[in-house]
Structure formats: C-alpha cells, structure tokens
C-alpha cells in the first residue's frame, strides 16, 4: 500500500487528525493506497509555512526564481516514466497518453512560466504636456490557493502552480482526492530543485473539507480553480464576499461543427481524437458534433468505422487507446446518461456498453459511444457528461448551426471545420466561447489566453494573463513640473 502525505514546509507530513482516505486504481477497482483526509488545521499549518516563506520568495531575484522553475521542469522530464506510471494508475488513462501529454505538459508549464516571468513587464506612460509620468507596479499577492481536478491531474495542477510561483507568490495547492499521486511526487522534485521550504504546500483531502478551508481562509488572497461548474458556484459564493481574486475554469459542452467543404480526412482523424481522447474526460472535448447535411451519412459511416477500431484496454498496455474511466461514481454517472438514450428520439449508433477486460474485471471500462440526436435541446446535448460519449446531428445552414452551437449554458471552446475563409472568420467571431479552433483541435500555445464564458468560467489563465491574475497592480503618478 502506498501512503501519500501532505507536503508542508518542505516536509512530508501525516494529516494532523490522522484521518485517511482510500486511493483507488480505476483499471481494476482495487484500493492501492491511502491519502490524507486533511482538515482546516492542516490548511492553517500550511498557511503559516507559506506566510513565513513569502517575504524571502517574493524578494528572490527573478533570475533565481526562474532557474528553480526550470530545474523543476528538467526533473519532471527526468522522471517521465515514474510520473506517467503514477498518473495512469491513479486516473485510468493509457500510459501512452500520460507519457505523451500529461507529464511533458507539466514540465512545459514550469519551463514556460520560468521563461515568461523574465519577460513580464510593467508599463509606464508619460504625458509631456503635463509633465507627469505614470508607471505600474505589479507585486505578488501573498499566499494563494490552487485547486485542480482529476482529469489531467499533474498537467492542470502545474498549470496553476507554475505561474503563481513565478510571479512571486507562495502556494497552497489541493489536487483532486481521486488523483493525488503525481502531486505527491511533485513535492519531492521541488525539494530536489531547491525550491525553498514553505513556498509550495500541497494538501490532500476532500474538496468539501480541505478545499473549502482554503477557499474560506481569510488571508489567502486568490483562488485559481479548475473543476465542475457546480463547485465553481460554491467557490464563487464563498470567495466573492471576501473580495478574493478568482479564476474559475469550469465545465464545457463544446460544439464541433463540420462543413462539407472541409479537409475531410484531416477532420475525421481529429474528430476521433476530440471526441474520445482521455476517455472523453477533457474539458475541451468536442462532445456535440454538428455535420452539414450533405455529408452527414458519409460522416456517420466513416466515423463509426474509425471509432470501432479504437482499442479499449488496461491503461498499462502500450496498445490501449481508451483506458478506464476515473472512478466508480463517474462510471455510473456516464452510464446513467447512456441509459437515457432512446427516450427523447435519440438513437445509439455505436458503443454504450461496459467492457470486461481480462484480469481487470473490477475496472471501469466503456466502449466509446456515438448517439444520434434529433434536437440540440435534449439532455445529452445540454448536460456535460465528461466521458466517452458524443452526439451527432445534421444541420442545413450556417445560421441554424450557429444558433445550436450557442444554445447551451456552457461556452468553453468550439471547433469549426471549413476551407471557406469568410465562414471561418464569421464563426470565430460569433461563437460564444473562450477558444475557437479552426481546422484543428487542442493545439495549445501557452502564450494564449485560456478560459471560458457563460457557465464555463470566469477570467483567463495562460501567458501574461495569468501572471497578471497572480499579481496586484498599482499605478503610480509622478508630476515632475
Ligand atoms: P470538481 O468540481 O468535483 O472538483 C475539482 C476540485 O475541486 C477537486 O480538487 C475537488 O476536490 C475540489 N472541490 C470540490 N468541492 C470543493 C469545495 N467546496 N471547495 C473547494 N474545493 C472543492 O470537478 P472534477 O474533479 O469532477 O473535474 C471535472 C470537471 O472539471 C468537469 O466539469 C470539467 O469540465 C472541469 N474541467 C474544466 C477545465 C477547464 O479548463 N475549464 C479543465 C478540466 C476540467 P475533490 O476531488 O477532493 O472533491
């Protein structure tokens, strides 16, 4: 049994009340370890460590902060296999995905913000006629909270921690209780890289206890949260009256709009990925597929053919393309959506079945699932399933598909497939979301702003946007007449 610990003040500690949670391996449903069930006392203890470290860390020269972040990046690279095995075991994702996507991106997050902070400028504005000069100071906030979900555990945790640290803050982070393993390993790496004690503290436990204690802490100045929309509402309700800075990256129900004039082969390969990568458990997956009526039947046939070739299997197998869903509770939730197929005129085209994998009988495996729907207003199109389930439906005109794409409470991302330049510009402007991909999917440049509109969130992370989020801005005006 692996016993994970909290990482506070550079040390690995048991939870103060000595309470523990079980950690499950979704590939076979077994318990393989324990993690701290931390409480307010652990958060307060971490806060004291972070507060003590802040004075020195915030005054550490940028070059030195940058060098430590770059060192963490290199050490993650050096430990690729170890991190990937832990991530795959904890989350159920294919080991190949952890190796290709999650772990390299965690290293990139540290590397990118290690470099970005050296280029983060403050502005000055001179008005000669009035003989004034304004300049802007950007100071670190103090101690900040970073709370992340289970779908891309290390990738999303480091996406928050790296810019917060780069900007000179000290951090209390809480990974999802469902996938704590790689966050635990990160503590060790940070010590090796020479990150001073107390600068980063990682608390494990339940959202409702440890997470809520971070949100409610009077002296934690900002919260960067990625997770579900309902949790986002709870966080906003708590943190807003305290006037904390808030960045909320929430759920999505993203449209994938396919026009007949697209590069068909490229679109088909990419649509299989945007539908089922990471078992469909990526907030950016295109779960509502709209296809121009003239190619709908052809697309349906080809898409089913491609999807039926995807290999569902144990995450540790190199050939596996679809691993296990993350937990029993999530598996049941996804299956409950599939149970509803047929009740509203929808039709199961492919999949929708539990898969029994040899020697992994207790695992949470599901065939990738394609459902044809009659209307965009059905539950399957309106609610976030966050699993390997996509819907498809035909459309007749630009105006019809634009209206359907926007007719949902979420607004994270959208994909448009067309070779018509005017059309791609029109859709890019009018789709209600934070990110539009034209003729591609999930191509990420870390310099770009990232976030959603409507119920998909508040604020933008990425690039200088997130460095601004993690800084307090002050304007100084000097008259030199
Ligand atoms: P949850 O909202 O359940 O949890 C996210 C994190 O918040 C976890 O660490 C959780 O802890 C914690 N948490 C739960 N309740 C509270 C609380 N009251 N106070 C503080 N923290 C709390 O999301 P999931 O982990 O289920 O992740 C899936 C969701 O994340 C999907 O909706 C998905 O769309 C969204 N997501 C959004 C992304 C984006 O960039 N917009 C990217 C990736 C995912 P614990 O797990 O221990 O309960």
Tab-separated table of N, CA, C and O in Angstrom, residues 277-396:
chain	number	residue	atom	x	y	z
A	277	UNK	N	-10.325	11.306	-26.728
A	277	UNK	CA	-9.034	11.354	-26.026
A	277	UNK	C	-9.272	11.378	-24.524
A	277	UNK	O	-10.210	12.031	-24.052
A	278	UNK	N	-8.419	10.680	-23.801
A	278	UNK	CA	-8.528	10.646	-22.332
A	278	UNK	C	-9.922	10.169	-21.898
A	278	UNK	O	-10.492	10.680	-20.941
A	279	UNK	N	-10.493	9.222	-22.663
A	279	UNK	CA	-11.846	8.687	-22.398
A	279	UNK	C	-12.905	9.797	-22.446
A	279	UNK	O	-13.920	9.741	-21.734
A	280	UNK	N	-12.639	10.828	-23.249
A	280	UNK	CA	-13.594	11.941	-23.357
A	280	UNK	C	-13.597	12.835	-22.125
A	280	UNK	O	-14.443	13.719	-21.993
A	281	UNK	N	-12.643	12.633	-21.245
A	281	UNK	CA	-12.603	13.386	-19.984
A	281	UNK	C	-11.651	14.580	-20.102
A	281	UNK	O	-10.729	14.742	-19.308
A	282	UNK	N	-11.842	15.380	-21.126
A	282	UNK	CA	-11.090	16.632	-21.267
A	282	UNK	C	-12.143	17.717	-21.441
A	282	UNK	O	-13.069	17.559	-22.251
A	283	UNK	N	-11.978	18.802	-20.692
A	283	UNK	CA	-12.998	19.863	-20.755
A	283	UNK	C	-13.136	20.417	-22.171
A	283	UNK	O	-14.147	21.016	-22.507
A	284	UNK	N	-12.127	20.211	-23.021
A	284	UNK	CA	-12.120	20.770	-24.375
A	284	UNK	C	-12.650	19.796	-25.425
A	284	UNK	O	-12.708	20.127	-26.611
A	285	UNK	N	-13.013	18.583	-25.008
A	285	UNK	CA	-13.513	17.602	-25.987
A	285	UNK	C	-14.742	18.167	-26.709
A	285	UNK	O	-15.561	18.878	-26.124
A	286	UNK	N	-14.848	17.830	-27.979
A	286	UNK	CA	-15.998	18.298	-28.770
A	286	UNK	C	-17.119	17.281	-28.647
A	286	UNK	O	-17.223	16.351	-29.456
A	287	UNK	N	-17.967	17.451	-27.658
A	287	UNK	CA	-18.957	16.404	-27.365
A	287	UNK	C	-20.245	16.550	-28.178
A	287	UNK	O	-21.052	15.635	-28.213
A	288	UNK	N	-20.462	17.707	-28.819
A	288	UNK	CA	-21.654	17.868	-29.689
A	288	UNK	C	-21.147	18.039	-31.118
A	288	UNK	O	-20.552	19.075	-31.455
A	289	UNK	N	-21.365	17.039	-31.946
A	289	UNK	CA	-20.862	17.108	-33.320
A	289	UNK	C	-22.019	17.473	-34.254
A	289	UNK	O	-23.039	16.770	-34.286
A	290	UNK	N	-21.844	18.574	-34.994
A	290	UNK	CA	-22.850	19.007	-35.968
A	290	UNK	C	-22.236	18.860	-37.356
A	290	UNK	O	-21.153	19.404	-37.626
A	291	UNK	N	-22.946	18.141	-38.251
A	291	UNK	CA	-22.377	17.842	-39.569
A	291	UNK	C	-23.309	18.362	-40.659
A	291	UNK	O	-24.529	18.129	-40.598
A	292	UNK	N	-22.747	19.040	-41.648
A	292	UNK	CA	-23.574	19.571	-42.734
A	292	UNK	C	-24.322	18.403	-43.392
A	292	UNK	O	-23.735	17.341	-43.671
A	293	UNK	N	-25.615	18.616	-43.657
A	293	UNK	CA	-26.499	17.515	-44.077
A	293	UNK	C	-25.964	16.763	-45.299
A	293	UNK	O	-26.076	15.532	-45.381
A	294	UNK	N	-25.340	17.474	-46.236
A	294	UNK	CA	-24.907	16.817	-47.489
A	294	UNK	C	-23.839	15.743	-47.260
A	294	UNK	O	-23.670	14.847	-48.087
A	295	UNK	N	-23.091	15.811	-46.145
A	295	UNK	CA	-22.080	14.766	-45.894
A	295	UNK	C	-22.403	13.957	-44.631
A	295	UNK	O	-21.571	13.183	-44.155
A	296	UNK	N	-23.596	14.155	-44.100
A	296	UNK	CA	-23.918	13.515	-42.811
A	296	UNK	C	-23.823	11.990	-42.884
A	296	UNK	O	-23.179	11.359	-42.042
A	297	UNK	N	-24.443	11.383	-43.897
A	297	UNK	CA	-24.458	9.911	-43.954
A	297	UNK	C	-23.056	9.337	-44.144
A	297	UNK	O	-22.674	8.345	-43.526
A	298	UNK	N	-22.301	10.015	-45.008
A	298	UNK	CA	-20.921	9.545	-45.236
A	298	UNK	C	-20.110	9.654	-43.938
A	298	UNK	O	-19.387	8.747	-43.541
A	299	UNK	N	-20.262	10.805	-43.254
A	299	UNK	CA	-19.530	11.012	-41.998
A	299	UNK	C	-19.902	9.947	-40.979
A	299	UNK	O	-19.044	9.368	-40.321
A	300	UNK	N	-21.197	9.694	-40.873
A	300	UNK	CA	-21.682	8.716	-39.887
A	300	UNK	C	-21.001	7.356	-40.108
A	300	UNK	O	-20.451	6.766	-39.175
A	301	UNK	N	-21.005	6.909	-41.350
A	301	UNK	CA	-20.396	5.607	-41.675
A	301	UNK	C	-18.901	5.610	-41.351
A	301	UNK	O	-18.390	4.694	-40.695
A	302	UNK	N	-18.212	6.641	-41.804
A	302	UNK	CA	-16.749	6.674	-41.618
A	302	UNK	C	-16.369	6.840	-40.147
A	302	UNK	O	-15.397	6.241	-39.671
A	303	UNK	N	-17.121	7.666	-39.440
A	303	UNK	CA	-16.813	7.931	-38.035
A	303	UNK	C	-16.983	6.639	-37.223
A	303	UNK	O	-16.111	6.260	-36.439
A	304	UNK	N	-18.085	5.952	-37.448
A	304	UNK	CA	-18.325	4.692	-36.716
A	304	UNK	C	-17.195	3.695	-37.025
A	304	UNK	O	-16.680	3.021	-36.131
A	305	UNK	N	-16.804	3.643	-38.302
A	305	UNK	CA	-15.739	2.702	-38.697
A	305	UNK	C	-14.442	3.005	-37.929
A	305	UNK	O	-13.798	2.110	-37.386
A	306	UNK	N	-14.071	4.275	-37.876
A	306	UNK	CA	-12.825	4.669	-37.178
A	306	UNK	C	-12.936	4.393	-35.686
A	306	UNK	O	-11.998	3.866	-35.073
A	307	UNK	N	-14.071	4.755	-35.098
A	307	UNK	CA	-14.222	4.622	-33.642
A	307	UNK	C	-14.231	3.151	-33.235
A	307	UNK	O	-13.695	2.776	-32.191
A	308	UNK	N	-14.801	2.309	-34.088
A	308	UNK	CA	-14.867	0.883	-33.741
A	308	UNK	C	-13.470	0.245	-33.716
A	308	UNK	O	-13.292	-0.833	-33.156
A	309	UNK	N	-12.490	0.933	-34.292
A	309	UNK	CA	-11.116	0.376	-34.278
A	309	UNK	C	-10.344	0.769	-33.015
A	309	UNK	O	-9.241	0.274	-32.776
A	310	UNK	N	-10.883	1.693	-32.230
A	310	UNK	CA	-10.153	2.131	-31.026
A	310	UNK	C	-10.045	0.970	-30.037
A	310	UNK	O	-11.031	0.256	-29.803
A	311	UNK	N	-8.877	0.805	-29.467
A	311	UNK	CA	-8.657	-0.335	-28.564
A	311	UNK	C	-8.926	0.080	-27.120
A	311	UNK	O	-8.259	0.960	-26.570
A	312	UNK	N	-9.941	-0.576	-26.536
A	312	UNK	CA	-10.250	-0.354	-25.113
A	312	UNK	C	-9.489	-1.409	-24.325
A	312	UNK	O	-9.559	-2.594	-24.655
A	313	UNK	N	-8.757	-0.986	-23.301
A	313	UNK	CA	-7.995	-1.988	-22.559
A	313	UNK	C	-7.332	-1.426	-21.333
A	313	UNK	O	-7.556	-0.263	-20.965
A	314	UNK	N	-6.494	-2.235	-20.688
A	314	UNK	CA	-5.840	-1.790	-19.463
A	314	UNK	C	-4.894	-0.617	-19.751
A	314	UNK	O	-4.164	-0.642	-20.757
A	315	UNK	N	-4.883	0.383	-18.898
A	315	UNK	CA	-4.046	1.568	-19.136
A	315	UNK	C	-2.559	1.239	-19.299
A	315	UNK	O	-1.839	1.947	-20.000
A	316	UNK	N	-2.122	0.167	-18.639
A	316	UNK	CA	-0.690	-0.144	-18.688
A	316	UNK	C	-0.263	-0.772	-20.018
A	316	UNK	O	0.928	-0.835	-20.319
A	317	UNK	N	-1.221	-1.234	-20.842
A	317	UNK	CA	-0.862	-1.811	-22.151
A	317	UNK	C	-0.483	-0.713	-23.127
A	317	UNK	O	-1.232	0.265	-23.271
A	318	UNK	N	0.620	-0.909	-23.816
A	318	UNK	CA	1.087	0.136	-24.737
A	318	UNK	C	0.095	0.394	-25.864
A	318	UNK	O	-0.013	1.493	-26.383
A	319	UNK	N	-0.641	-0.663	-26.254
A	319	UNK	CA	-1.542	-0.517	-27.405
A	319	UNK	C	-2.891	0.110	-27.036
A	319	UNK	O	-3.665	0.473	-27.917
A	320	UNK	N	-3.184	0.238	-25.745
A	320	UNK	CA	-4.502	0.749	-25.334
A	320	UNK	C	-4.705	2.191	-25.773
A	320	UNK	O	-3.833	3.040	-25.589
A	321	UNK	N	-5.881	2.450	-26.359
A	321	UNK	CA	-6.213	3.836	-26.745
A	321	UNK	C	-7.290	4.428	-25.840
A	321	UNK	O	-7.355	5.625	-25.635
A	322	UNK	N	-8.166	3.571	-25.334
A	322	UNK	CA	-9.202	4.015	-24.392
A	322	UNK	C	-9.008	3.228	-23.106
A	322	UNK	O	-9.178	2.002	-23.097
A	323	UNK	N	-8.641	3.913	-22.036
A	323	UNK	CA	-8.401	3.235	-20.759
A	323	UNK	C	-9.667	3.171	-19.934
A	323	UNK	O	-10.780	3.113	-20.474
A	324	UNK	N	-9.486	3.201	-18.604
A	324	UNK	CA	-10.635	3.127	-17.700
A	324	UNK	C	-11.115	4.531	-17.352
A	324	UNK	O	-10.327	5.476	-17.350
A	325	UNK	N	-12.418	4.639	-17.051
A	325	UNK	CA	-12.916	5.907	-16.524
A	325	UNK	C	-12.390	6.070	-15.096
A	325	UNK	O	-11.982	5.104	-14.467
A	326	UNK	N	-12.420	7.302	-14.594
A	326	UNK	CA	-11.609	7.612	-13.418
A	326	UNK	C	-12.070	6.974	-12.112
A	326	UNK	O	-11.250	6.680	-11.250
A	327	UNK	N	-13.375	6.763	-11.967
A	327	UNK	CA	-13.855	6.239	-10.677
A	327	UNK	C	-15.192	5.528	-10.889
A	327	UNK	O	-15.861	5.725	-11.916
A	328	UNK	N	-15.589	4.768	-9.881
A	328	UNK	CA	-16.865	4.058	-9.950
A	328	UNK	C	-18.010	5.070	-10.056
A	328	UNK	O	-18.914	4.923	-10.881
A	329	UNK	N	-17.941	6.109	-9.232
A	329	UNK	CA	-19.033	7.102	-9.228
A	329	UNK	C	-19.165	7.761	-10.601
A	329	UNK	O	-20.277	7.942	-11.114
A	330	UNK	N	-18.025	8.088	-11.202
A	330	UNK	CA	-18.088	8.750	-12.505
A	330	UNK	C	-18.584	7.783	-13.590
A	330	UNK	O	-19.362	8.160	-14.462
A	331	UNK	N	-18.137	6.540	-13.495
A	331	UNK	CA	-18.562	5.491	-14.432
A	331	UNK	C	-20.090	5.351	-14.399
A	331	UNK	O	-20.763	5.347	-15.435
A	332	UNK	N	-20.631	5.285	-13.176
A	332	UNK	CA	-22.092	5.157	-13.024
A	332	UNK	C	-22.801	6.380	-13.609
A	332	UNK	O	-23.853	6.269	-14.220
A	333	UNK	N	-22.190	7.550	-13.420
A	333	UNK	CA	-22.821	8.779	-13.927
A	333	UNK	C	-22.884	8.737	-15.463
A	333	UNK	O	-23.925	9.019	-16.064
A	334	UNK	N	-21.776	8.344	-16.084
A	334	UNK	CA	-21.742	8.287	-17.552
A	334	UNK	C	-22.733	7.237	-18.056
A	334	UNK	O	-23.498	7.480	-19.001
A	335	UNK	N	-22.775	6.075	-17.390
A	335	UNK	CA	-23.719	5.028	-17.800
A	335	UNK	C	-25.166	5.499	-17.664
A	335	UNK	O	-26.025	5.134	-18.471
A	336	UNK	N	-25.415	6.342	-16.667
A	336	UNK	CA	-26.799	6.807	-16.478
A	336	UNK	C	-27.236	7.692	-17.647
A	336	UNK	O	-28.419	7.723	-18.002
A	337	UNK	N	-26.298	8.400	-18.261
A	337	UNK	CA	-26.640	9.176	-19.468
A	337	UNK	C	-26.949	8.227	-20.628
A	337	UNK	O	-27.879	8.449	-21.397
A	338	UNK	N	-26.164	7.167	-20.732
A	338	UNK	CA	-26.372	6.214	-21.833
A	338	UNK	C	-27.736	5.525	-21.671
A	338	UNK	O	-28.441	5.282	-22.656
A	339	UNK	N	-28.124	5.267	-20.428
A	339	UNK	CA	-29.437	4.637	-20.165
A	339	UNK	C	-30.586	5.481	-20.702
A	339	UNK	O	-31.660	4.964	-20.981
A	340	UNK	N	-30.366	6.784	-20.803
A	340	UNK	CA	-31.458	7.666	-21.246
A	340	UNK	C	-31.611	7.691	-22.771
A	340	UNK	O	-32.569	8.248	-23.294
A	341	UNK	N	-30.628	7.122	-23.483
A	341	UNK	CA	-30.683	7.163	-24.952
A	341	UNK	C	-31.937	6.439	-25.432
A	341	UNK	O	-32.251	5.341	-24.963
A	342	UNK	N	-32.650	7.057	-26.350
A	342	UNK	CA	-33.870	6.444	-26.890
A	342	UNK	C	-35.115	7.127	-26.357
A	342	UNK	O	-36.134	7.208	-27.042
A	343	UNK	N	-35.020	7.679	-25.157
A	343	UNK	CA	-36.224	8.245	-24.530
A	343	UNK	C	-36.673	9.545	-25.211
A	343	UNK	O	-37.818	9.926	-25.121
A	344	UNK	N	-35.766	10.210	-25.911
A	344	UNK	CA	-36.112	11.514	-26.498
A	344	UNK	C	-35.880	11.524	-28.016
A	344	UNK	O	-35.527	12.542	-28.592
A	345	UNK	N	-36.025	10.354	-28.619
A	345	UNK	CA	-35.829	10.272	-30.065
A	345	UNK	C	-34.373	10.050	-30.449
A	345	UNK	O	-34.046	9.922	-31.635
A	346	UNK	N	-33.484	10.002	-29.464
A	346	UNK	CA	-32.063	9.766	-29.785
A	346	UNK	C	-31.842	8.283	-30.088
A	346	UNK	O	-32.629	7.430	-29.657
A	347	UNK	N	-30.755	8.001	-30.798
A	347	UNK	CA	-30.521	6.624	-31.261
A	347	UNK	C	-29.047	6.254	-31.033
A	347	UNK	O	-28.150	7.031	-31.415
A	348	UNK	N	-28.835	5.112	-30.401
A	348	UNK	CA	-27.455	4.669	-30.175
A	348	UNK	C	-26.880	4.152	-31.495
A	348	UNK	O	-27.419	3.204	-32.077
A	349	UNK	N	-25.804	4.778	-31.971
A	349	UNK	CA	-25.204	4.342	-33.242
A	349	UNK	C	-24.047	3.379	-33.010
A	349	UNK	O	-23.772	2.509	-33.828
A	350	UNK	N	-23.334	3.605	-31.898
A	350	UNK	CA	-22.194	2.720	-31.629
A	350	UNK	C	-21.872	2.759	-30.139
A	350	UNK	O	-21.975	3.803	-29.488
A	351	UNK	N	-21.430	1.631	-29.579
A	351	UNK	CA	-20.883	1.571	-28.215
A	351	UNK	C	-21.954	1.544	-27.151
A	351	UNK	O	-22.970	0.865	-27.292
A	352	UNK	N	-21.668	2.257	-26.065
A	352	UNK	CA	-22.612	2.335	-24.958
A	352	UNK	C	-22.598	1.113	-24.055
A	352	UNK	O	-23.527	0.900	-23.289
A	353	UNK	N	-21.542	0.328	-24.149
A	353	UNK	CA	-21.544	-0.921	-23.363
A	353	UNK	C	-20.352	-0.980	-22.410
A	353	UNK	O	-19.260	-0.496	-22.727
A	354	UNK	N	-20.595	-1.609	-21.242
A	354	UNK	CA	-19.486	-1.880	-20.332
A	354	UNK	C	-18.546	-2.856	-21.029
A	354	UNK	O	-18.996	-3.752	-21.740
A	355	UNK	N	-17.255	-2.698	-20.809
A	355	UNK	CA	-16.298	-3.640	-21.403
A	355	UNK	C	-15.640	-4.416	-20.268
A	355	UNK	O	-15.206	-3.821	-19.275
A	356	UNK	N	-15.599	-5.733	-20.406
A	356	UNK	CA	-14.944	-6.553	-19.377
A	356	UNK	C	-13.544	-6.883	-19.880
A	356	UNK	O	-13.387	-7.579	-20.888
A	357	UNK	N	-12.561	-6.351	-19.209
A	357	UNK	CA	-11.173	-6.546	-19.638
A	357	UNK	C	-10.560	-7.672	-18.805
A	357	UNK	O	-10.625	-7.634	-17.571
A	358	UNK	N	-9.979	-8.620	-19.497
A	358	UNK	CA	-9.412	-9.805	-18.835
A	358	UNK	C	-8.371	-9.382	-17.774
A	358	UNK	O	-7.569	-8.481	-18.015
A	359	UNK	N	-8.445	-9.991	-16.641
A	359	UNK	CA	-7.569	-9.713	-15.493
A	359	UNK	C	-7.774	-8.323	-14.891
A	359	UNK	O	-7.001	-7.879	-14.041
A	360	UNK	N	-8.768	-7.591	-15.366
A	360	UNK	CA	-9.071	-6.270	-14.802
A	360	UNK	C	-10.592	-6.165	-14.611
A	360	UNK	O	-11.205	-5.149	-14.949
A	361	UNK	N	-11.168	-7.226	-14.054
A	361	UNK	CA	-12.633	-7.339	-14.020
A	361	UNK	C	-13.319	-6.186	-13.278
A	361	UNK	O	-14.392	-5.765	-13.644
A	362	UNK	N	-12.662	-5.660	-12.235
A	362	UNK	CA	-13.305	-4.583	-11.472
A	362	UNK	C	-13.106	-3.196	-12.066
A	362	UNK	O	-13.492	-2.195	-11.454
A	363	UNK	N	-12.516	-3.096	-13.261
A	363	UNK	CA	-12.196	-1.779	-13.845
A	363	UNK	C	-13.392	-1.119	-14.507
A	363	UNK	O	-14.393	-1.775	-14.818
A	364	UNK	N	-13.255	0.184	-14.748
A	364	UNK	CA	-14.392	0.976	-15.235
A	364	UNK	C	-14.265	1.269	-16.739
A	364	UNK	O	-13.968	2.395	-17.139
A	365	UNK	N	-14.481	0.239	-17.543
A	365	UNK	CA	-14.263	0.355	-18.987
A	365	UNK	C	-15.585	0.500	-19.742
A	365	UNK	O	-16.571	-0.145	-19.408
A	366	UNK	N	-15.516	1.310	-20.770
A	366	UNK	CA	-16.724	1.590	-21.555
A	366	UNK	C	-16.325	1.737	-23.023
A	366	UNK	O	-15.286	2.356	-23.323
A	367	UNK	N	-17.156	1.204	-23.912
A	367	UNK	CA	-16.864	1.420	-25.337
A	367	UNK	C	-17.124	2.883	-25.675
A	367	UNK	O	-18.065	3.477	-25.152
A	368	UNK	N	-16.313	3.466	-26.550
A	368	UNK	CA	-16.627	4.819	-26.997
A	368	UNK	C	-18.028	4.807	-27.608
A	368	UNK	O	-18.398	3.847	-28.297
A	369	UNK	N	-18.784	5.857	-27.335
A	369	UNK	CA	-20.219	5.827	-27.630
A	369	UNK	C	-20.645	6.985	-28.531
A	369	UNK	O	-20.291	8.135	-28.264
A	370	UNK	N	-21.401	6.630	-29.578
A	370	UNK	CA	-21.903	7.659	-30.512
A	370	UNK	C	-23.427	7.600	-30.516
A	370	UNK	O	-24.005	6.528	-30.725
A	371	UNK	N	-24.039	8.754	-30.300
A	371	UNK	CA	-25.505	8.813	-30.259
A	371	UNK	C	-25.978	9.851	-31.273
A	371	UNK	O	-25.445	10.963	-31.311
A	372	UNK	N	-26.957	9.465	-32.085
A	372	UNK	CA	-27.563	10.460	-32.995
A	372	UNK	C	-28.740	11.101	-32.262
A	372	UNK	O	-29.601	10.393	-31.734
A	373	UNK	N	-28.753	12.432	-32.240
A	373	UNK	CA	-29.859	13.112	-31.539
A	373	UNK	C	-30.716	13.881	-32.539
A	373	UNK	O	-30.247	14.252	-33.628
A	374	UNK	N	-31.954	14.129	-32.137
A	374	UNK	CA	-32.897	14.829	-33.027
A	374	UNK	C	-32.879	16.330	-32.810
A	374	UNK	O	-33.178	17.101	-33.712
A	375	UNK	N	-32.560	16.694	-31.573
A	375	UNK	CA	-32.648	18.125	-31.261
A	375	UNK	C	-31.522	18.516	-30.312
A	375	UNK	O	-31.152	17.736	-29.415
A	376	UNK	N	-31.039	19.730	-30.474
A	376	UNK	CA	-29.972	20.212	-29.597
A	376	UNK	C	-30.480	20.472	-28.187
A	376	UNK	O	-29.693	20.638	-27.264
A	377	UNK	N	-31.783	20.495	-28.024
A	377	UNK	CA	-32.307	20.809	-26.686
A	377	UNK	C	-32.380	19.574	-25.784
A	377	UNK	O	-32.716	19.685	-24.613
A	378	UNK	N	-32.027	18.394	-26.306
A	378	UNK	CA	-32.110	17.192	-25.463
A	378	UNK	C	-31.029	17.228	-24.381
A	378	UNK	O	-30.012	17.905	-24.524
A	379	UNK	N	-31.273	16.442	-23.325
A	379	UNK	CA	-30.335	16.405	-22.186
A	379	UNK	C	-28.914	16.048	-22.605
A	379	UNK	O	-27.942	16.606	-22.124
A	380	UNK	N	-28.823	15.070	-23.538
A	380	UNK	CA	-27.486	14.622	-23.953
A	380	UNK	C	-26.686	15.756	-24.581
A	380	UNK	O	-25.457	15.736	-24.576
A	381	UNK	N	-27.368	16.739	-25.149
A	381	UNK	CA	-26.665	17.874	-25.760
A	381	UNK	C	-26.502	19.058	-24.809
A	381	UNK	O	-25.708	19.935	-25.058
A	382	UNK	N	-27.291	19.049	-23.749
A	382	UNK	CA	-27.271	20.213	-22.855
A	382	UNK	C	-26.436	19.995	-21.603
A	382	UNK	O	-25.966	20.946	-20.999
A	383	UNK	N	-26.266	18.737	-21.187
A	383	UNK	CA	-25.550	18.492	-19.929
A	383	UNK	C	-24.170	17.919	-20.184
A	383	UNK	O	-23.982	17.109	-21.083
A	384	UNK	N	-23.222	18.335	-19.358
A	384	UNK	CA	-21.857	17.832	-19.510
A	384	UNK	C	-21.778	16.391	-19.014
A	384	UNK	O	-22.080	16.114	-17.849
A	385	UNK	N	-21.396	15.469	-19.889
A	385	UNK	CA	-21.273	14.058	-19.497
A	385	UNK	C	-19.845	13.789	-19.033
A	385	UNK	O	-19.598	13.085	-18.084
A	386	UNK	N	-18.885	14.362	-19.725
A	386	UNK	CA	-17.457	14.269	-19.377
A	386	UNK	C	-16.963	12.820	-19.423
A	386	UNK	O	-16.246	12.351	-18.547
A	387	UNK	N	-17.386	12.126	-20.475
A	387	UNK	CA	-16.954	10.743	-20.671
A	387	UNK	C	-16.908	10.450	-22.162
A	387	UNK	O	-17.089	11.355	-22.991
A	388	UNK	N	-16.687	9.176	-22.528
A	388	UNK	CA	-16.533	8.829	-23.950
A	388	UNK	C	-17.873	8.723	-24.685
A	388	UNK	O	-18.214	7.671	-25.217
A	389	UNK	N	-18.619	9.813	-24.659
A	389	UNK	CA	-19.944	9.830	-25.285
A	389	UNK	C	-20.072	11.105	-26.110
A	389	UNK	O	-19.923	12.206	-25.575
A	390	UNK	N	-20.339	10.956	-27.421
A	390	UNK	CA	-20.592	12.144	-28.250
A	390	UNK	C	-21.942	12.004	-28.933
A	390	UNK	O	-22.429	10.896	-29.165
A	391	UNK	N	-22.522	13.140	-29.260
A	391	UNK	CA	-23.756	13.122	-30.046
A	391	UNK	C	-23.449	13.667	-31.434
A	391	UNK	O	-22.527	14.481	-31.599
A	392	UNK	N	-24.217	13.208	-32.421
A	392	UNK	CA	-24.094	13.799	-33.758
A	392	UNK	C	-25.483	14.160	-34.274
A	392	UNK	O	-26.465	13.493	-33.950
A	393	UNK	N	-25.534	15.231	-35.031
A	393	UNK	CA	-26.785	15.583	-35.718
A	393	UNK	C	-26.472	16.430	-36.949
A	393	UNK	O	-25.458	17.138	-36.986
A	394	UNK	N	-27.332	16.340	-37.983
A	394	UNK	CA	-27.077	17.106	-39.208
A	394	UNK	C	-27.580	18.542	-39.074
A	394	UNK	O	-28.434	18.825	-38.241
A	395	UNK	N	-27.004	19.445	-39.904
A	395	UNK	CA	-27.565	20.801	-39.983
A	395	UNK	C	-27.664	21.212	-41.448
A	395	UNK	O	-26.967	20.675	-42.313
A	396	UNK	N	-28.543	22.190	-41.689
A	396	UNK	CA	-28.821	22.619	-43.073
A	396	UNK	C	-28.133	23.923	-43.439
A	396	UNK	O	-27.758	24.137	-44.587
